[in-house]
mmCIF file of C-alpha atoms in Angstrom:
data_model
loop_
_atom_site.group_PDB
_atom_site.id
_atom_site.type_symbol
_atom_site.label_atom_id
_atom_site.label_comp_id
_atom_site.label_asym_id
_atom_site.label_seq_id
_atom_site.Cartn_x
_atom_site.Cartn_y
_atom_site.Cartn_z
ATOM 1 C CA MET A 447 32.870 -11.810 -16.001
ATOM 2 C CA SER A 448 29.474 -10.817 -14.065
ATOM 3 C CA LYS A 449 26.304 -10.414 -15.329
ATOM 4 C CA ILE A 450 23.007 -9.253 -13.855
ATOM 5 C CA GLU A 451 19.765 -9.267 -15.017
ATOM 6 C CA VAL A 452 16.701 -8.348 -14.133
ATOM 7 C CA ARG A 453 13.001 -7.816 -15.692
ATOM 8 C CA PHE A 454 9.192 -7.139 -13.771
ATOM 9 C CA SER A 455 6.469 -9.519 -14.888
ATOM 10 C CA ASN A 456 3.616 -8.366 -12.005
ATOM 11 C CA ILE A 457 2.209 -7.659 -8.656
ATOM 12 C CA GLN A 458 -0.375 -9.904 -7.053
ATOM 13 C CA LYS A 459 -1.068 -10.571 -3.807
ATOM 14 C CA ASN A 460 -0.355 -13.011 -1.575
ATOM 15 C CA GLU A 461 -3.137 -15.579 1.030
ATOM 16 C CA TYR A 462 -2.565 -12.975 3.788
ATOM 17 C CA GLU A 463 -3.328 -9.760 1.197
ATOM 18 C CA SER A 464 0.117 -8.118 1.208
ATOM 19 C CA TYR A 465 1.283 -7.200 -1.760
ATOM 20 C CA GLU A 466 4.203 -8.994 -3.828
ATOM 21 C CA ALA A 467 6.364 -8.656 -6.913
ATOM 22 C CA LEU A 468 7.597 -11.300 -9.189
ATOM 23 C CA VAL A 469 10.757 -10.316 -10.735
ATOM 24 C CA TRP A 470 12.617 -13.083 -12.992
ATOM 25 C CA ALA A 471 15.956 -12.596 -12.622
ATOM 26 C CA SER A 472 20.100 -13.938 -13.864
ATOM 27 C CA VAL A 473 23.182 -14.454 -12.486
ATOM 28 C CA GLU A 474 26.086 -15.030 -14.650
ATOM 29 C CA SER A 475 29.860 -15.280 -13.402
ATOM 30 C CA ASP A 476 32.247 -16.952 -15.553
ATOM 31 C CA THR A 477 30.639 -20.743 -16.737
ATOM 32 C CA ILE A 478 28.162 -20.735 -14.111
ATOM 33 C CA LYS A 479 24.714 -19.257 -14.667
ATOM 34 C CA TRP A 480 21.132 -19.541 -12.625
ATOM 35 C CA GLU A 481 17.782 -17.776 -13.933
ATOM 36 C CA GLY A 482 14.541 -18.112 -12.400
ATOM 37 C CA GLU A 483 11.508 -15.861 -11.121
ATOM 38 C CA LEU A 484 11.963 -14.827 -7.730
ATOM 39 C CA THR A 485 9.189 -13.329 -5.461
ATOM 40 C CA VAL A 486 9.507 -10.221 -3.295
ATOM 41 C CA GLN A 487 7.482 -9.447 -0.528
ATOM 42 C CA LEU A 488 6.388 -6.036 -0.114
ATOM 43 C CA VAL A 489 6.973 -4.613 4.250
ATOM 44 C CA ASP A 490 5.488 -1.976 5.695
ATOM 45 C CA GLY A 491 4.355 -0.436 2.624
ATOM 46 C CA GLU A 492 7.970 -0.941 0.549
ATOM 47 C CA PHE A 493 10.501 -3.148 -0.748
ATOM 48 C CA ASP A 494 13.903 -2.290 0.968
ATOM 49 C CA CYS A 495 16.691 -4.810 3.110
ATOM 50 C CA TYR A 496 14.454 -6.503 5.086
ATOM 51 C CA CYS A 497 11.504 -7.887 2.467
ATOM 52 C CA GLN A 498 11.708 -11.032 1.925
ATOM 53 C CA ILE A 499 12.566 -12.566 -1.128
ATOM 54 C CA TYR A 500 11.868 -16.194 -2.641
ATOM 55 C CA SER A 501 11.879 -18.851 -5.193
ATOM 56 C CA CYS A 502 9.847 -21.304 -6.288
ATOM 57 C CA ASP A 503 12.785 -23.062 -8.132
ATOM 58 C CA ILE A 504 15.483 -23.533 -5.226
ATOM 59 C CA SER A 505 14.847 -25.858 -1.857
ATOM 60 C CA HIS A 506 14.681 -23.117 0.572
ATOM 61 C CA ASP A 507 14.019 -21.823 4.015
ATOM 62 C CA ASP A 508 13.035 -18.361 5.195
ATOM 63 C CA CYS A 509 14.390 -15.317 3.297
ATOM 64 C CA LEU A 510 16.861 -16.310 0.105
ATOM 65 C CA ARG A 511 18.514 -13.526 0.446
ATOM 66 C CA ASP A 512 19.921 -14.553 3.839
ATOM 67 C CA ASN A 513 20.533 -17.945 3.515
ATOM 68 C CA TYR A 514 21.311 -18.399 -0.812
ATOM 69 C CA ARG A 515 25.066 -19.807 0.726
ATOM 70 C CA ASP A 516 23.372 -22.948 1.544
ATOM 71 C CA THR A 517 21.571 -23.691 -1.730
ATOM 72 C CA ASP A 518 22.961 -25.414 -4.703
ATOM 73 C CA GLU A 519 21.965 -23.263 -7.272
ATOM 74 C CA LEU A 520 23.150 -19.522 -5.523
ATOM 75 C CA GLY A 521 25.750 -20.962 -3.236
ATOM 76 C CA ILE A 522 28.513 -21.183 -5.659
ATOM 77 C CA PHE A 523 28.330 -17.572 -6.768
ATOM 78 C CA ASP A 524 30.692 -15.071 -4.110
ATOM 79 C CA GLU A 525 29.034 -12.814 -1.664
ATOM 80 C CA GLU A 526 30.103 -9.399 -3.370
ATOM 81 C CA LEU A 527 28.457 -10.435 -6.283
ATOM 82 C CA MET A 528 25.291 -11.720 -5.233
ATOM 83 C CA THR A 529 24.746 -9.001 -2.815
ATOM 84 C CA ARG A 530 24.735 -6.589 -5.853
ATOM 85 C CA PHE A 531 22.361 -9.306 -7.540
ATOM 86 C CA PHE A 532 19.588 -8.927 -4.785
ATOM 87 C CA GLU A 533 19.735 -5.585 -4.649
ATOM 88 C CA GLU A 534 18.897 -5.058 -8.392
ATOM 89 C CA VAL A 535 16.115 -7.919 -8.060
ATOM 90 C CA VAL A 536 14.442 -5.415 -4.984
ATOM 91 C CA ALA A 537 14.872 -2.326 -7.086
ATOM 92 C CA GLU A 538 13.150 -4.038 -9.897
ATOM 93 C CA ALA A 539 10.487 -4.560 -7.871
ATOM 94 C CA GLU A 540 10.177 -1.884 -6.301
ATOM 95 C CA GLN A 541 9.972 -0.028 -9.890
ATOM 96 C CA GLY A 542 7.540 -2.258 -11.335
ATOM 97 C CA PHE A 543 5.539 -1.939 -7.923
ATOM 98 C CA SER A 544 5.591 1.976 -7.871
ATOM 99 C CA GLU A 545 4.515 2.193 -11.746
ATOM 100 C CA GLU A 546 1.650 -0.563 -11.878
ATOM 101 C CA CYS A 547 0.196 0.336 -8.111
ATOM 102 C CA THR A 548 -0.067 4.162 -8.103
ATOM 103 C CA LEU A 549 -2.141 5.604 -5.293
ATOM 104 C CA ASP A 550 -5.444 5.534 -7.766
ATOM 105 C CA ALA A 551 -4.932 1.869 -8.586
ATOM 106 C CA LEU A 552 -4.599 1.316 -4.987
ATOM 107 C CA LEU A 553 -7.721 3.075 -3.474
ATOM 108 C CA GLU A 554 -9.825 1.832 -6.756
ATOM 109 C CA GLU A 555 -8.978 -1.756 -5.306
ATOM 110 C CA SER A 556 -9.467 -0.974 -2.092
ATOM 111 C CA CYS A 557 -13.022 1.038 -1.931
ATOM 112 C CA GLY A 558 -14.240 -1.160 -5.101
ATOM 113 C CA LEU A 559 -14.532 2.499 -7.232
ATOM 114 C CA LYS A 560 -13.918 4.048 -10.553
ATOM 115 C CA LEU A 561 -12.766 7.243 -9.497
ATOM 116 C CA ASN A 562 -12.437 10.513 -11.652
ATOM 117 C CA GLU A 563 -8.141 10.946 -12.131
ATOM 118 C CA SER A 564 -8.121 14.275 -10.430
ATOM 119 C CA SER A 565 -8.835 14.642 -6.631
ATOM 120 C CA THR A 566 -9.040 18.011 -4.447
ATOM 121 C CA SER A 567 -7.818 18.830 -0.651
ATOM 122 C CA ALA A 568 -10.370 18.192 1.487
ATOM 123 C CA ALA A 569 -8.885 20.807 4.361
ATOM 124 C CA GLY A 570 -6.625 23.569 3.530
ATOM 125 C CA CYS A 571 -3.794 21.914 5.602
ATOM 126 C CA GLY A 572 -2.460 18.797 6.802
ATOM 127 C CA ILE A 573 -2.696 16.980 9.835
ATOM 128 C CA ALA A 574 0.545 16.538 12.129
ATOM 129 C CA GLY A 575 2.121 13.423 11.045
ATOM 130 C CA GLY A 576 2.572 13.616 7.965
ATOM 131 C CA PHE A 577 -1.253 13.232 7.200
ATOM 132 C CA HIS A 578 -3.410 14.904 4.963
ATOM 133 C CA LEU A 579 -7.122 14.519 3.716
ATOM 134 C CA GLU A 580 -8.689 14.118 -0.247
ATOM 135 C CA LYS A 581 -11.835 14.272 -1.885
ATOM 136 C CA TYR A 582 -12.412 12.022 -4.935
ATOM 137 C CA THR A 583 -15.549 11.441 -6.718
ATOM 138 C CA GLU A 584 -16.927 8.280 -8.253
ATOM 139 C CA ALA A 585 -16.389 8.499 -12.289
ATOM 140 C CA ASP A 586 -19.506 6.725 -12.744
ATOM 141 C CA GLY A 587 -21.668 7.377 -9.907
ATOM 142 C CA ASP A 588 -22.625 10.286 -7.080
ATOM 143 C CA LYS A 589 -20.376 8.667 -4.791
ATOM 144 C CA VAL A 590 -17.612 10.858 -2.863
ATOM 145 C CA LEU A 591 -14.688 9.137 -1.474
ATOM 146 C CA LEU A 592 -12.663 10.810 1.779
ATOM 147 C CA VAL A 593 -8.843 9.481 1.805
ATOM 148 C CA ALA A 594 -6.415 10.220 4.653
ATOM 149 C CA ILE A 595 -3.218 10.020 3.082
ATOM 150 C CA ASP A 596 0.260 9.226 4.764
ATOM 151 C CA SER A 597 2.281 11.053 2.979
ATOM 152 C CA GLU A 598 5.646 9.514 4.739
ATOM 153 C CA ALA A 599 4.583 5.975 4.257
ATOM 154 C CA ASN A 600 4.906 4.045 1.120
ATOM 155 C CA GLY A 601 3.073 1.938 -1.203
ATOM 156 C CA ASP A 602 -0.361 0.920 -0.204
ATOM 157 C CA ARG A 603 0.316 2.237 3.783
ATOM 158 C CA MET A 604 -0.201 6.089 2.101
ATOM 159 C CA ILE A 605 -3.714 4.834 2.272
ATOM 160 C CA ASN A 606 -4.743 5.563 6.018
ATOM 161 C CA ARG A 607 -8.243 5.249 6.164
ATOM 162 C CA THR A 608 -11.734 6.114 4.091
ATOM 163 C CA LYS A 609 -14.763 7.367 3.966
ATOM 164 C CA VAL A 610 -17.333 6.178 1.338
ATOM 165 C CA PHE A 611 -20.157 8.966 1.027
ATOM 166 C CA ASP A 612 -23.849 7.866 -1.386
ATOM 167 C CA SER A 613 -23.568 11.309 -1.964
ATOM 168 C CA GLU A 614 -22.087 14.948 -2.669
ATOM 169 C CA GLU A 615 -25.052 15.809 0.236
ATOM 170 C CA GLU A 616 -24.190 13.420 2.584
ATOM 171 C CA TYR A 617 -19.976 14.361 2.304
ATOM 172 C CA ASP A 618 -21.702 18.390 2.727
ATOM 173 C CA GLU A 619 -23.399 17.829 5.770
ATOM 174 C CA TYR A 620 -19.997 15.230 6.992
ATOM 175 C CA VAL A 621 -18.278 18.394 6.552
ATOM 176 C CA GLU A 622 -20.482 21.120 8.073
ATOM 177 C CA ASP A 623 -20.737 18.525 11.041
ATOM 178 C CA CYS A 624 -16.788 19.280 11.479
ATOM 179 C CA SER A 625 -16.690 22.859 10.745
ATOM 180 C CA GLU A 626 -17.515 23.818 14.086
ATOM 181 C CA MET A 627 -15.770 23.467 17.573
ATOM 182 C CA ASN A 628 -16.887 24.855 20.781
ATOM 183 C CA GLY A 629 -18.787 27.093 19.033
ATOM 184 C CA ARG A 630 -16.855 28.331 17.066
ATOM 185 C CA GLN A 631 -16.711 28.458 13.213
ATOM 186 C CA LEU A 632 -13.326 26.631 11.837
ATOM 187 C CA CYS A 633 -12.166 27.530 8.499
ATOM 188 C CA TRP A 634 -11.380 25.257 5.472
ATOM 189 C CA ASN A 635 -7.344 26.058 6.473
ATOM 190 C CA ASP A 636 -7.485 25.534 9.875
ATOM 191 C CA GLY A 637 -5.476 22.867 11.245
ATOM 192 C CA ASN A 638 -8.800 21.920 13.619
ATOM 193 C CA PHE A 639 -11.011 21.551 10.989
ATOM 194 C CA ALA A 640 -8.362 19.082 8.983
ATOM 195 C CA LEU A 641 -8.296 17.501 12.481
ATOM 196 C CA GLN A 642 -11.773 17.333 13.287
ATOM 197 C CA MET A 643 -12.359 15.711 9.990
ATOM 198 C CA TYR A 644 -9.896 12.777 10.567
ATOM 199 C CA ILE A 645 -11.235 12.153 13.931
ATOM 200 C CA LYS A 646 -14.576 11.807 12.928
ATOM 201 C CA MET A 647 -13.335 9.081 10.365
ATOM 202 C CA VAL A 648 -11.962 7.209 13.349
ATOM 203 C CA ASP A 649 -14.490 7.680 15.137
ATOM 204 C CA CYS A 650 -17.615 6.353 12.115
ATOM 205 C CA GLU A 651 -14.986 4.006 11.461
ATOM 206 C CA TYR A 652 -15.104 2.601 15.354
ATOM 207 C CA ASP A 653 -18.890 2.585 15.140
ATOM 208 C CA GLU A 654 -19.269 0.711 11.814
ATOM 209 C CA TYR A 655 -16.734 -2.144 13.965
ATOM 210 C CA VAL A 656 -18.581 -2.129 17.180
ATOM 211 C CA GLU A 657 -21.925 -3.202 14.766
ATOM 212 C CA ASP A 658 -21.071 -4.768 12.672
ATOM 213 C CA CYS A 659 -19.290 -6.890 16.392
ATOM 214 C CA SER A 660 -22.801 -6.761 17.769
ATOM 215 C CA GLU A 661 -24.982 -8.199 14.464
ATOM 216 C CA MET A 662 -22.632 -11.214 15.202
ATOM 217 C CA ASN A 663 -22.638 -11.707 18.485
ATOM 218 C CA TRP A 664 -26.832 -11.314 18.254
ATOM 219 C CA ARG A 665 -26.916 -13.896 15.297
ATOM 220 C CA GLN A 666 -24.703 -16.158 17.593
ATOM 221 C CA LEU A 667 -27.465 -16.041 20.284
ATOM 222 C CA PHE A 668 -30.074 -17.762 18.149
#
């Protein structure tokens, strides 16, 4: 009788700053059993049929799911059992990631800010493509975080881009700059207002990038 067990261990980042889940797993068929820790890599913000699975306990090339048949440890199990085994491993990785790496936790890690639990909508409607803007405030300070969230993405890919303001006053100035277009005052729930805020986030991000490159090039001259 076959038996599969999986247990989520933890989430970590690899050398490429991508998330991966560690899952302890075991597979058993009749008198044959294997158990060990598997590393499941997040791909495009989610765990799916394309995510890579590796094991430090087994000598193998590329994804273990693709070439387990070539290994002494797992090649002895039949295909139907191993298909179910890897499906359960991926499902456990996905469940563990969703519980441990909430959107708030991912935001705090990416921005280095301790945020208040609740957020407010920065604009009254979303932006084409599934984006919407959220405003967070710092729990132990005055900073404000503006976040463009991609509701159609998963995992850390939900955070499309962020902008940190040193104070509410600075954030209010930013909002005021975005509330006018072609001499017309935009309402909070106007789609153009949300779009203006997002475009300005992109522009500010580009300006910061250009400034960083300019400083780097200036240093290289001396």
